Tab-separated table of N, CA and C and ligand atoms in Angstrom:
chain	number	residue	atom	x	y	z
D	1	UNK	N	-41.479	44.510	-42.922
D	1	UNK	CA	-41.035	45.358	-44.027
D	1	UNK	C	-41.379	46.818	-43.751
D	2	UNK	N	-42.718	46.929	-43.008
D	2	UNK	CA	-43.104	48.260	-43.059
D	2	UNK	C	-42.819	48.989	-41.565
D	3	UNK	N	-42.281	48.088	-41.017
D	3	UNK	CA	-41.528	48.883	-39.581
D	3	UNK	C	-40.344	49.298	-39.609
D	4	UNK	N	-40.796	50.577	-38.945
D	4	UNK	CA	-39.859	51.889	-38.923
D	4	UNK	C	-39.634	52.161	-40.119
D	5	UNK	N	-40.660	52.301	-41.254
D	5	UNK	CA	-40.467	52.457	-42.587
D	5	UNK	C	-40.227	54.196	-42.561
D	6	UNK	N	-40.838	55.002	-41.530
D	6	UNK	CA	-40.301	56.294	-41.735
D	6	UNK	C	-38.890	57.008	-41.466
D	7	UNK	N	-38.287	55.753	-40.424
D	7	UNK	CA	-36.369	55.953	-40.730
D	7	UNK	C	-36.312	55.417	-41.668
D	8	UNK	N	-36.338	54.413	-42.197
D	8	UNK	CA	-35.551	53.805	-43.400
D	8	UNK	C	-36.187	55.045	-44.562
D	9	UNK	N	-37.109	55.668	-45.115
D	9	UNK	CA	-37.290	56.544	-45.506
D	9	UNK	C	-36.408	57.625	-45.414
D	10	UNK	N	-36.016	58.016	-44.247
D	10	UNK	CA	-35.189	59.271	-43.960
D	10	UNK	C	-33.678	58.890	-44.234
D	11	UNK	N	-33.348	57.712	-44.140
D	11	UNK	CA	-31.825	57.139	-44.073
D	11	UNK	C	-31.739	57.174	-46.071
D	12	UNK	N	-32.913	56.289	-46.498
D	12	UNK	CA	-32.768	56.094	-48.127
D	12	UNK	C	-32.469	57.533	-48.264
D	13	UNK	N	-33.128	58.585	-48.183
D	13	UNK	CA	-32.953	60.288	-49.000
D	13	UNK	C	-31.616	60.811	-48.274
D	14	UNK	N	-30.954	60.103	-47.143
D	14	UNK	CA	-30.059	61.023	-46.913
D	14	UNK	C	-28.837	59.891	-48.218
D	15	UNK	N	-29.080	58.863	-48.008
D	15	UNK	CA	-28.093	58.213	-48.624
D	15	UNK	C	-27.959	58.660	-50.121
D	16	UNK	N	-29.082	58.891	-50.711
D	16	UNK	CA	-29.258	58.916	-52.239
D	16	UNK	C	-28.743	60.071	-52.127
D	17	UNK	N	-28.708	61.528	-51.547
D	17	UNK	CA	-28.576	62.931	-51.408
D	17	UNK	C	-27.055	62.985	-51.520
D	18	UNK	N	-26.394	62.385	-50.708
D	18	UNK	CA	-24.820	61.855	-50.669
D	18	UNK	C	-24.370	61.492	-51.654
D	19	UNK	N	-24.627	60.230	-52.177
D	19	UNK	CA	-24.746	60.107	-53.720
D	19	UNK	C	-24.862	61.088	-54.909
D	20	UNK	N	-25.695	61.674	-55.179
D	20	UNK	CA	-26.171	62.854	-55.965
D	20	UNK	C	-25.153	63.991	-55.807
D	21	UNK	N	-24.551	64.276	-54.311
D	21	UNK	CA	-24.046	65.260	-53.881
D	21	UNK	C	-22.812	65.182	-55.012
D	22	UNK	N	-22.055	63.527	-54.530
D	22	UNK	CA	-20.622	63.132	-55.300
D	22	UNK	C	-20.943	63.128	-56.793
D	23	UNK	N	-21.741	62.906	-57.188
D	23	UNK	CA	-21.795	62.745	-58.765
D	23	UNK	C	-21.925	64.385	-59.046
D	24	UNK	N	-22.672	65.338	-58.662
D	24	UNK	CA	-22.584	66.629	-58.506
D	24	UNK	C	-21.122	67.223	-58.862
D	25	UNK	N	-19.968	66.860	-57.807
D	25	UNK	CA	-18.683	67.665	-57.721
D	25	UNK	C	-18.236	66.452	-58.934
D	26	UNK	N	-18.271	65.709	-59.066
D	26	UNK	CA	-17.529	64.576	-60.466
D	26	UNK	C	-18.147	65.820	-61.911
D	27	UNK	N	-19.663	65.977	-61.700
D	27	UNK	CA	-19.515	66.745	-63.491
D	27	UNK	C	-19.191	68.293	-62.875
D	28	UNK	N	-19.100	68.777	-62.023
D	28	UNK	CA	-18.785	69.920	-61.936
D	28	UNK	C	-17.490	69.851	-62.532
D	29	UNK	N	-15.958	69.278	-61.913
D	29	UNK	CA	-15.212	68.875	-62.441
D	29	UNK	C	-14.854	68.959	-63.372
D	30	UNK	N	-15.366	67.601	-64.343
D	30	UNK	CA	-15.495	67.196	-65.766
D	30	UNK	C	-15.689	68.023	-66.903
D	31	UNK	N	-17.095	69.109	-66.328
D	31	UNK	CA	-17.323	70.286	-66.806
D	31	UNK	C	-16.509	71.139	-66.828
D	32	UNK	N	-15.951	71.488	-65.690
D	32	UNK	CA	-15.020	72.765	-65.218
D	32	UNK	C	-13.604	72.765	-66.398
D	33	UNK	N	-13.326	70.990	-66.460
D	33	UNK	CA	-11.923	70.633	-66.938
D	33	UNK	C	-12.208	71.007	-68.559
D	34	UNK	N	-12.925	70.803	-68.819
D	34	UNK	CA	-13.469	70.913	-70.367
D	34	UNK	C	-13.542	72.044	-70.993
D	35	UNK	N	-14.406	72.701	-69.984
D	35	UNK	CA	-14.358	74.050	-70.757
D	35	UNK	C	-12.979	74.655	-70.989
D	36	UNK	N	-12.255	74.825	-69.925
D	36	UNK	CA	-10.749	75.018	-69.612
D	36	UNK	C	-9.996	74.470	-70.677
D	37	UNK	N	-9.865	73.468	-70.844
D	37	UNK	CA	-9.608	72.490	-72.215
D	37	UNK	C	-9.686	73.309	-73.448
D	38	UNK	N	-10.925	73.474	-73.576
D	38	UNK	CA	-11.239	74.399	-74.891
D	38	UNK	C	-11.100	75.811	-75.138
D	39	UNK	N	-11.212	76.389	-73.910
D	39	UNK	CA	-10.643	78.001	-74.379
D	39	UNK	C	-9.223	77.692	-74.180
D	40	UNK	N	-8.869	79.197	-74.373
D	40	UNK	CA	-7.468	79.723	-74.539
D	40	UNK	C	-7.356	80.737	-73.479
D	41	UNK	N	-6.234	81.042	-73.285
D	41	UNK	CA	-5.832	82.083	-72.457
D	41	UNK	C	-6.165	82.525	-71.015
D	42	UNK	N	-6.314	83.446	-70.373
D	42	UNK	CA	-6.194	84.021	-68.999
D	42	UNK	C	-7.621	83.638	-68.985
D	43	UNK	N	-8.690	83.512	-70.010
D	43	UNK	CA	-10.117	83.163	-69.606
D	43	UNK	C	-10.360	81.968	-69.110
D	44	UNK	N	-9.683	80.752	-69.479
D	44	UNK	CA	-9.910	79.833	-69.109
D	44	UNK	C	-9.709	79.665	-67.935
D	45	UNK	N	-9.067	80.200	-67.322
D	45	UNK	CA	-8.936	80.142	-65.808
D	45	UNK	C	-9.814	80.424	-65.223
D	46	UNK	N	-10.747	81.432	-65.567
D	46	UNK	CA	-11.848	82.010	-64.664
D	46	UNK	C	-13.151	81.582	-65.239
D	47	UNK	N	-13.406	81.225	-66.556
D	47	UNK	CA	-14.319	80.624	-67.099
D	47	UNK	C	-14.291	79.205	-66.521
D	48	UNK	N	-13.423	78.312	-66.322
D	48	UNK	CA	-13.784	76.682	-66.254
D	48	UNK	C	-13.575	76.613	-65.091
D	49	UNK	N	-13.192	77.065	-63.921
D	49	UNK	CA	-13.539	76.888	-62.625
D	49	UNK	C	-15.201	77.369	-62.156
D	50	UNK	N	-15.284	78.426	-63.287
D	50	UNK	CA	-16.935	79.104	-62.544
D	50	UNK	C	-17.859	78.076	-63.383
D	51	UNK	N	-18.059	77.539	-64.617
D	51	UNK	CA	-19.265	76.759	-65.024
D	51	UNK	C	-18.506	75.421	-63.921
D	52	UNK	N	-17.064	75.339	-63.783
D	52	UNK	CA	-17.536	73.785	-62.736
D	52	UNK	C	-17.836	74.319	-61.172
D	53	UNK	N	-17.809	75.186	-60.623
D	53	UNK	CA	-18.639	75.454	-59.370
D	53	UNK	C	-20.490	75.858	-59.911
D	54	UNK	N	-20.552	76.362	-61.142
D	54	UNK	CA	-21.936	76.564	-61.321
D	54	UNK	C	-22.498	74.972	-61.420
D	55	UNK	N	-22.454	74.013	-62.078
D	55	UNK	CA	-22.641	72.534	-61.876
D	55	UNK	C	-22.496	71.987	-60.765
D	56	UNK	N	-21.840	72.509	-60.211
D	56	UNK	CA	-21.735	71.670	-58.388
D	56	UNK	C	-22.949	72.227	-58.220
D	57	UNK	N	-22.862	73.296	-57.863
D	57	UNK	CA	-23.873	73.990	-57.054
D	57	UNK	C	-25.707	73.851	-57.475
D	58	UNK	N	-25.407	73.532	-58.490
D	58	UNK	CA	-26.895	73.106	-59.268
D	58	UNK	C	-27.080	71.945	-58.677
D	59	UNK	N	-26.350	71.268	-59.158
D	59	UNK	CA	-26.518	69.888	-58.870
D	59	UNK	C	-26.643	69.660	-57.118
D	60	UNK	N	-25.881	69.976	-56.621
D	60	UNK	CA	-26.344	70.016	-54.764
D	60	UNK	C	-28.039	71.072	-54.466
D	61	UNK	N	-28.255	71.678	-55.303
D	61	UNK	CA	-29.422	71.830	-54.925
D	61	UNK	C	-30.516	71.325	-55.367
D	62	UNK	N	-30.516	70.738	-56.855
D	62	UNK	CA	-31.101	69.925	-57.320
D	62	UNK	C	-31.561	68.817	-56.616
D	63	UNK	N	-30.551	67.814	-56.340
D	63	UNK	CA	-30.551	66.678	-55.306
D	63	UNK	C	-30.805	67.119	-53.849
D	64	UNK	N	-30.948	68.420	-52.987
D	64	UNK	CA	-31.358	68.785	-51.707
D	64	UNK	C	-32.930	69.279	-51.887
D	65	UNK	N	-33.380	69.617	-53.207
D	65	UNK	CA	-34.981	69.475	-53.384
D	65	UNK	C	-35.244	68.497	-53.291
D	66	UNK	N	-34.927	67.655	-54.200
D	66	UNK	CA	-35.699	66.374	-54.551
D	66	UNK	C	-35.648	65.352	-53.458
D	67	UNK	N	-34.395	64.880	-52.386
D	67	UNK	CA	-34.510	64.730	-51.393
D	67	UNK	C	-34.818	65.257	-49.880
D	68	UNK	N	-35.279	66.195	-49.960
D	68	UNK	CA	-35.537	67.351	-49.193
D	68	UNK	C	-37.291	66.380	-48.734
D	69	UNK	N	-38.059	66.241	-49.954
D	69	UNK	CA	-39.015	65.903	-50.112
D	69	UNK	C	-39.454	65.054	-49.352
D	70	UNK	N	-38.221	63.862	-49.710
D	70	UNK	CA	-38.782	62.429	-49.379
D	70	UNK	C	-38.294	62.078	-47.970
D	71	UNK	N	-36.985	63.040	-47.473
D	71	UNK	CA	-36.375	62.990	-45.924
D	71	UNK	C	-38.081	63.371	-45.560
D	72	UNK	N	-38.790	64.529	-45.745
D	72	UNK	CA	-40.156	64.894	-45.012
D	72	UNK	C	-41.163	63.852	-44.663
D	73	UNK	N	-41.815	63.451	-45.972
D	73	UNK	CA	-42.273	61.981	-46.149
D	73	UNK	C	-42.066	61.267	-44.853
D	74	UNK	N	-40.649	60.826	-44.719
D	74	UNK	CA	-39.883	59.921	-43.783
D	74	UNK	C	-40.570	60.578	-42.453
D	75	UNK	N	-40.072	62.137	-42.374
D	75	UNK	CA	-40.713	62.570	-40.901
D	75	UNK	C	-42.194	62.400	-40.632
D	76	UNK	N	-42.468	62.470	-41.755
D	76	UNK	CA	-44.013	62.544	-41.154
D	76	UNK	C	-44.377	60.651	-41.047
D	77	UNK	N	-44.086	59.870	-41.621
D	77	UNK	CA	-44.372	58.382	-41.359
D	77	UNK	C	-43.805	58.101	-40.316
D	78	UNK	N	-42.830	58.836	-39.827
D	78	UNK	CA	-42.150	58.555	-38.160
D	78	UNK	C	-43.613	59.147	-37.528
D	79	UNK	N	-44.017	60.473	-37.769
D	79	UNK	CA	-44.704	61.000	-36.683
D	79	UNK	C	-46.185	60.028	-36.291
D	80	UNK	N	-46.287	59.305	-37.592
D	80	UNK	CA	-47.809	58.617	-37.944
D	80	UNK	C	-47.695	57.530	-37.306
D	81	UNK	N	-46.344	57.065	-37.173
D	81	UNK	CA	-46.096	55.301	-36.707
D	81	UNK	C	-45.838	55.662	-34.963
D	82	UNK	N	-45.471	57.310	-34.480
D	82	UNK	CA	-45.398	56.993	-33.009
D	82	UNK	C	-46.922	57.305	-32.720
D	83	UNK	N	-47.846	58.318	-33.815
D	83	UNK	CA	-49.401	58.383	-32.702
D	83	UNK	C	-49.744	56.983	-32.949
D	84	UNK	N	-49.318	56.280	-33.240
D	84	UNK	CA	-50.576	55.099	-33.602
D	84	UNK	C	-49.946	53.980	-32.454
D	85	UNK	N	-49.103	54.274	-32.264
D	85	UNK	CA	-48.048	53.341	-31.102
D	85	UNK	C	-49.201	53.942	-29.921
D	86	UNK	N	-48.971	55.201	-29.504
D	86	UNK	CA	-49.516	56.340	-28.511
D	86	UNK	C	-51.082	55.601	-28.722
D	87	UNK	N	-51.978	55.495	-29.528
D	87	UNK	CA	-52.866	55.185	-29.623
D	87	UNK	C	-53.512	53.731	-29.083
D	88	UNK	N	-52.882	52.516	-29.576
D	88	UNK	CA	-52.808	51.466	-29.198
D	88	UNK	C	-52.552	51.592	-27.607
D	89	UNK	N	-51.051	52.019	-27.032
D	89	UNK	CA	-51.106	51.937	-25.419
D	89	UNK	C	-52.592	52.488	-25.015
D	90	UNK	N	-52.812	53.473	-25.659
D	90	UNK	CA	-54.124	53.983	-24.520
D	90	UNK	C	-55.598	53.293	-24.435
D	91	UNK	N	-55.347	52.439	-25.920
D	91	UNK	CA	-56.796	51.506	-26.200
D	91	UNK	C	-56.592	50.812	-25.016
D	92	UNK	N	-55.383	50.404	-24.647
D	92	UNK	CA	-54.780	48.966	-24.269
D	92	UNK	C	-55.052	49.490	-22.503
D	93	UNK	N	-54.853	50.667	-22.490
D	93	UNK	CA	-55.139	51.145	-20.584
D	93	UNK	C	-56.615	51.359	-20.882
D	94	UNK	N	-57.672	51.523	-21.723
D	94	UNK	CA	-58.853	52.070	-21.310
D	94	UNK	C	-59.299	50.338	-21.516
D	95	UNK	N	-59.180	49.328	-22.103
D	95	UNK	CA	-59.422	48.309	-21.915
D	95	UNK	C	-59.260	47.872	-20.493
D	96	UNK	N	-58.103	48.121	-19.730
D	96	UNK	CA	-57.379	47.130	-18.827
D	96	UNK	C	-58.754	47.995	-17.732
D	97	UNK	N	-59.116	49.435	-17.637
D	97	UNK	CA	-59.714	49.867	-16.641
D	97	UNK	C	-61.393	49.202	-16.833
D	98	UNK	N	-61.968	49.136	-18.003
D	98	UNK	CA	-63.267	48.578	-17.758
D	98	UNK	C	-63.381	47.885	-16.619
D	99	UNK	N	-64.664	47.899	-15.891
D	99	UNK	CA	-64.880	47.310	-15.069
D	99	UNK	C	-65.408	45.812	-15.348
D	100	UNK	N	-65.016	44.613	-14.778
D	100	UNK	CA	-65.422	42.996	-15.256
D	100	UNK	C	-66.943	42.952	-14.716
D	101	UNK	N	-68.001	42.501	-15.609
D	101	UNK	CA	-69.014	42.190	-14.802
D	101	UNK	C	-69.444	40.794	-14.446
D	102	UNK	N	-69.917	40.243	-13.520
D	102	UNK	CA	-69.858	38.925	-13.039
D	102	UNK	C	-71.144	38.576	-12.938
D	103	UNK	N	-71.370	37.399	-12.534
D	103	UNK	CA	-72.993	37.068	-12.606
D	103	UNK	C	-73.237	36.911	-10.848
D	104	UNK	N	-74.175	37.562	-10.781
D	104	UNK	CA	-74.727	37.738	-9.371
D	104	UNK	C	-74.969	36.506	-8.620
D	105	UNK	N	-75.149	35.373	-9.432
D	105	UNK	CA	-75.351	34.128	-8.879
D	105	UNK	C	-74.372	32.972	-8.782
D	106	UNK	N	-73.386	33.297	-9.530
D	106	UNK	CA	-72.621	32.299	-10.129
D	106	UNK	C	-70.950	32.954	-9.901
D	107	UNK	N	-70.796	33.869	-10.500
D	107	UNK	CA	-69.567	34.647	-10.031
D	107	UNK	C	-69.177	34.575	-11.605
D	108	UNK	N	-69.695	33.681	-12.502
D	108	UNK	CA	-69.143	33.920	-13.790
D	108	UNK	C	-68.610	35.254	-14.485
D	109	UNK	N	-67.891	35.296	-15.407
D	109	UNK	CA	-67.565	36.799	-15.762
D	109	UNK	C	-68.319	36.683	-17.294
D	110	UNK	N	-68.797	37.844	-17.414
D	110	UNK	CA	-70.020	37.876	-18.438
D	110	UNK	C	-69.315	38.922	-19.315
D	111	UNK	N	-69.752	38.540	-20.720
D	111	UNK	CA	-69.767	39.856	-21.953
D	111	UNK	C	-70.462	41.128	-21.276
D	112	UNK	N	-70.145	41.948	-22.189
D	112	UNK	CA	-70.255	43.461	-21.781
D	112	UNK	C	-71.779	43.521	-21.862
D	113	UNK	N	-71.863	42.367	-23.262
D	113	UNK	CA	-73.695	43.121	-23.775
D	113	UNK	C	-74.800	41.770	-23.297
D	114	UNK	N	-74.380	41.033	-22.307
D	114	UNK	CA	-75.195	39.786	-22.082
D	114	UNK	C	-76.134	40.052	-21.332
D	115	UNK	N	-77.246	39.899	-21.763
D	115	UNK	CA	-78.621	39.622	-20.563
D	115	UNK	C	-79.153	38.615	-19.452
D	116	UNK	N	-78.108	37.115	-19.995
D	116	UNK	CA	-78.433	36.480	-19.263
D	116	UNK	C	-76.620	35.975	-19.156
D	117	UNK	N	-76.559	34.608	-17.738
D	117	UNK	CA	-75.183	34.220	-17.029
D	117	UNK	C	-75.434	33.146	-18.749
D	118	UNK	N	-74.404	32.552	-19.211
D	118	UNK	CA	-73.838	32.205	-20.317
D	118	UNK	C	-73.675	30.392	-19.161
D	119	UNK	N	-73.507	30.596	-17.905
D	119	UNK	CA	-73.209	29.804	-17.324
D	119	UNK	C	-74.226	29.394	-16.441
D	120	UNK	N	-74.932	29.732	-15.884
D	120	UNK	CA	-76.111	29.275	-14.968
D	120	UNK	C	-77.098	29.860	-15.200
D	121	UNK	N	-77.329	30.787	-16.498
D	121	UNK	CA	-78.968	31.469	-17.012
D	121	UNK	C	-79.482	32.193	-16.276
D	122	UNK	N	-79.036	32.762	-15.389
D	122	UNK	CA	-79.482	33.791	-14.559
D	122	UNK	C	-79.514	35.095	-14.954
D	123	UNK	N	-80.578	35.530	-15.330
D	123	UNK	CA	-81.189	36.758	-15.588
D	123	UNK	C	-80.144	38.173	-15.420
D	124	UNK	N	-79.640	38.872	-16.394
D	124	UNK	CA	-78.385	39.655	-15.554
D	124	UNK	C	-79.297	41.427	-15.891
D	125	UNK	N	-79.051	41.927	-15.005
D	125	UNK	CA	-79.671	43.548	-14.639
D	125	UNK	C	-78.409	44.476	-14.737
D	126	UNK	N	-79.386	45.298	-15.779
D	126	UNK	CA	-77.954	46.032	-16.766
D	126	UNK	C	-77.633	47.444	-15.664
B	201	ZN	ZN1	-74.325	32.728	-13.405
């Protein structure tokens, strides 16, 4: 669920933004048609096209804040999910380089913190 949760983050805000965008130019529209509707004369022409571009334009910036936000969010849970990727490989190479220690008598391979062979009790010198 939570992998690559910082694209699916960035994909949800662009999708919803798209969304928001179209409902945006629908009341700009609606608005625009209305006012137009209700006045009279040479004003309506220039009055109900400008409150329906003033409603678009609100509304597209409205919805480019508010998703603006959560696209970021998204970037930064991308950036968090590749150091921790980055992190893991390098646990995973400073593991692989430790050196194995063996028992001097036995050849057994011993814990890091053992004092004695686990396998033939032989005294181990740190
Ligand atoms: Zn041993």
């Amino acid at each position: 669920m939570f992998k690559n949760i910082g694209k699916k983050i960035q994909g949800y805000s662009m999708l919803v933004f798209v969304i928001e965008v179209f409902f945006s130019i629908l009341a700009g529209v609606l608005a625009g048609a209305t006012v137009q509707s209700v006045l009279w004369g040479d004003e309506a022409e220039v009055i109900g096209p400008g409150v329906g571009f003033l409603v678009i334009g609100a509304g597209i910036f409205l919805a480019w804040l508010g998703q603006m936000r959560l696209y970021a969010y998204g970037k930064i849970a991308e950036s968090c999910e590749a150091m921790m990727k980055t992190m893991e490989r390098m646990e995973a190479m400073q593991r692989a380089q430790l050196p194995v220690r063996k028992c001097a008598n036995c050849g057994a391979v011993l814990d890091d913190d053992a004092f004695f062979c686990t396998k033939c009790g032989t005294r181990i010198e740190k």
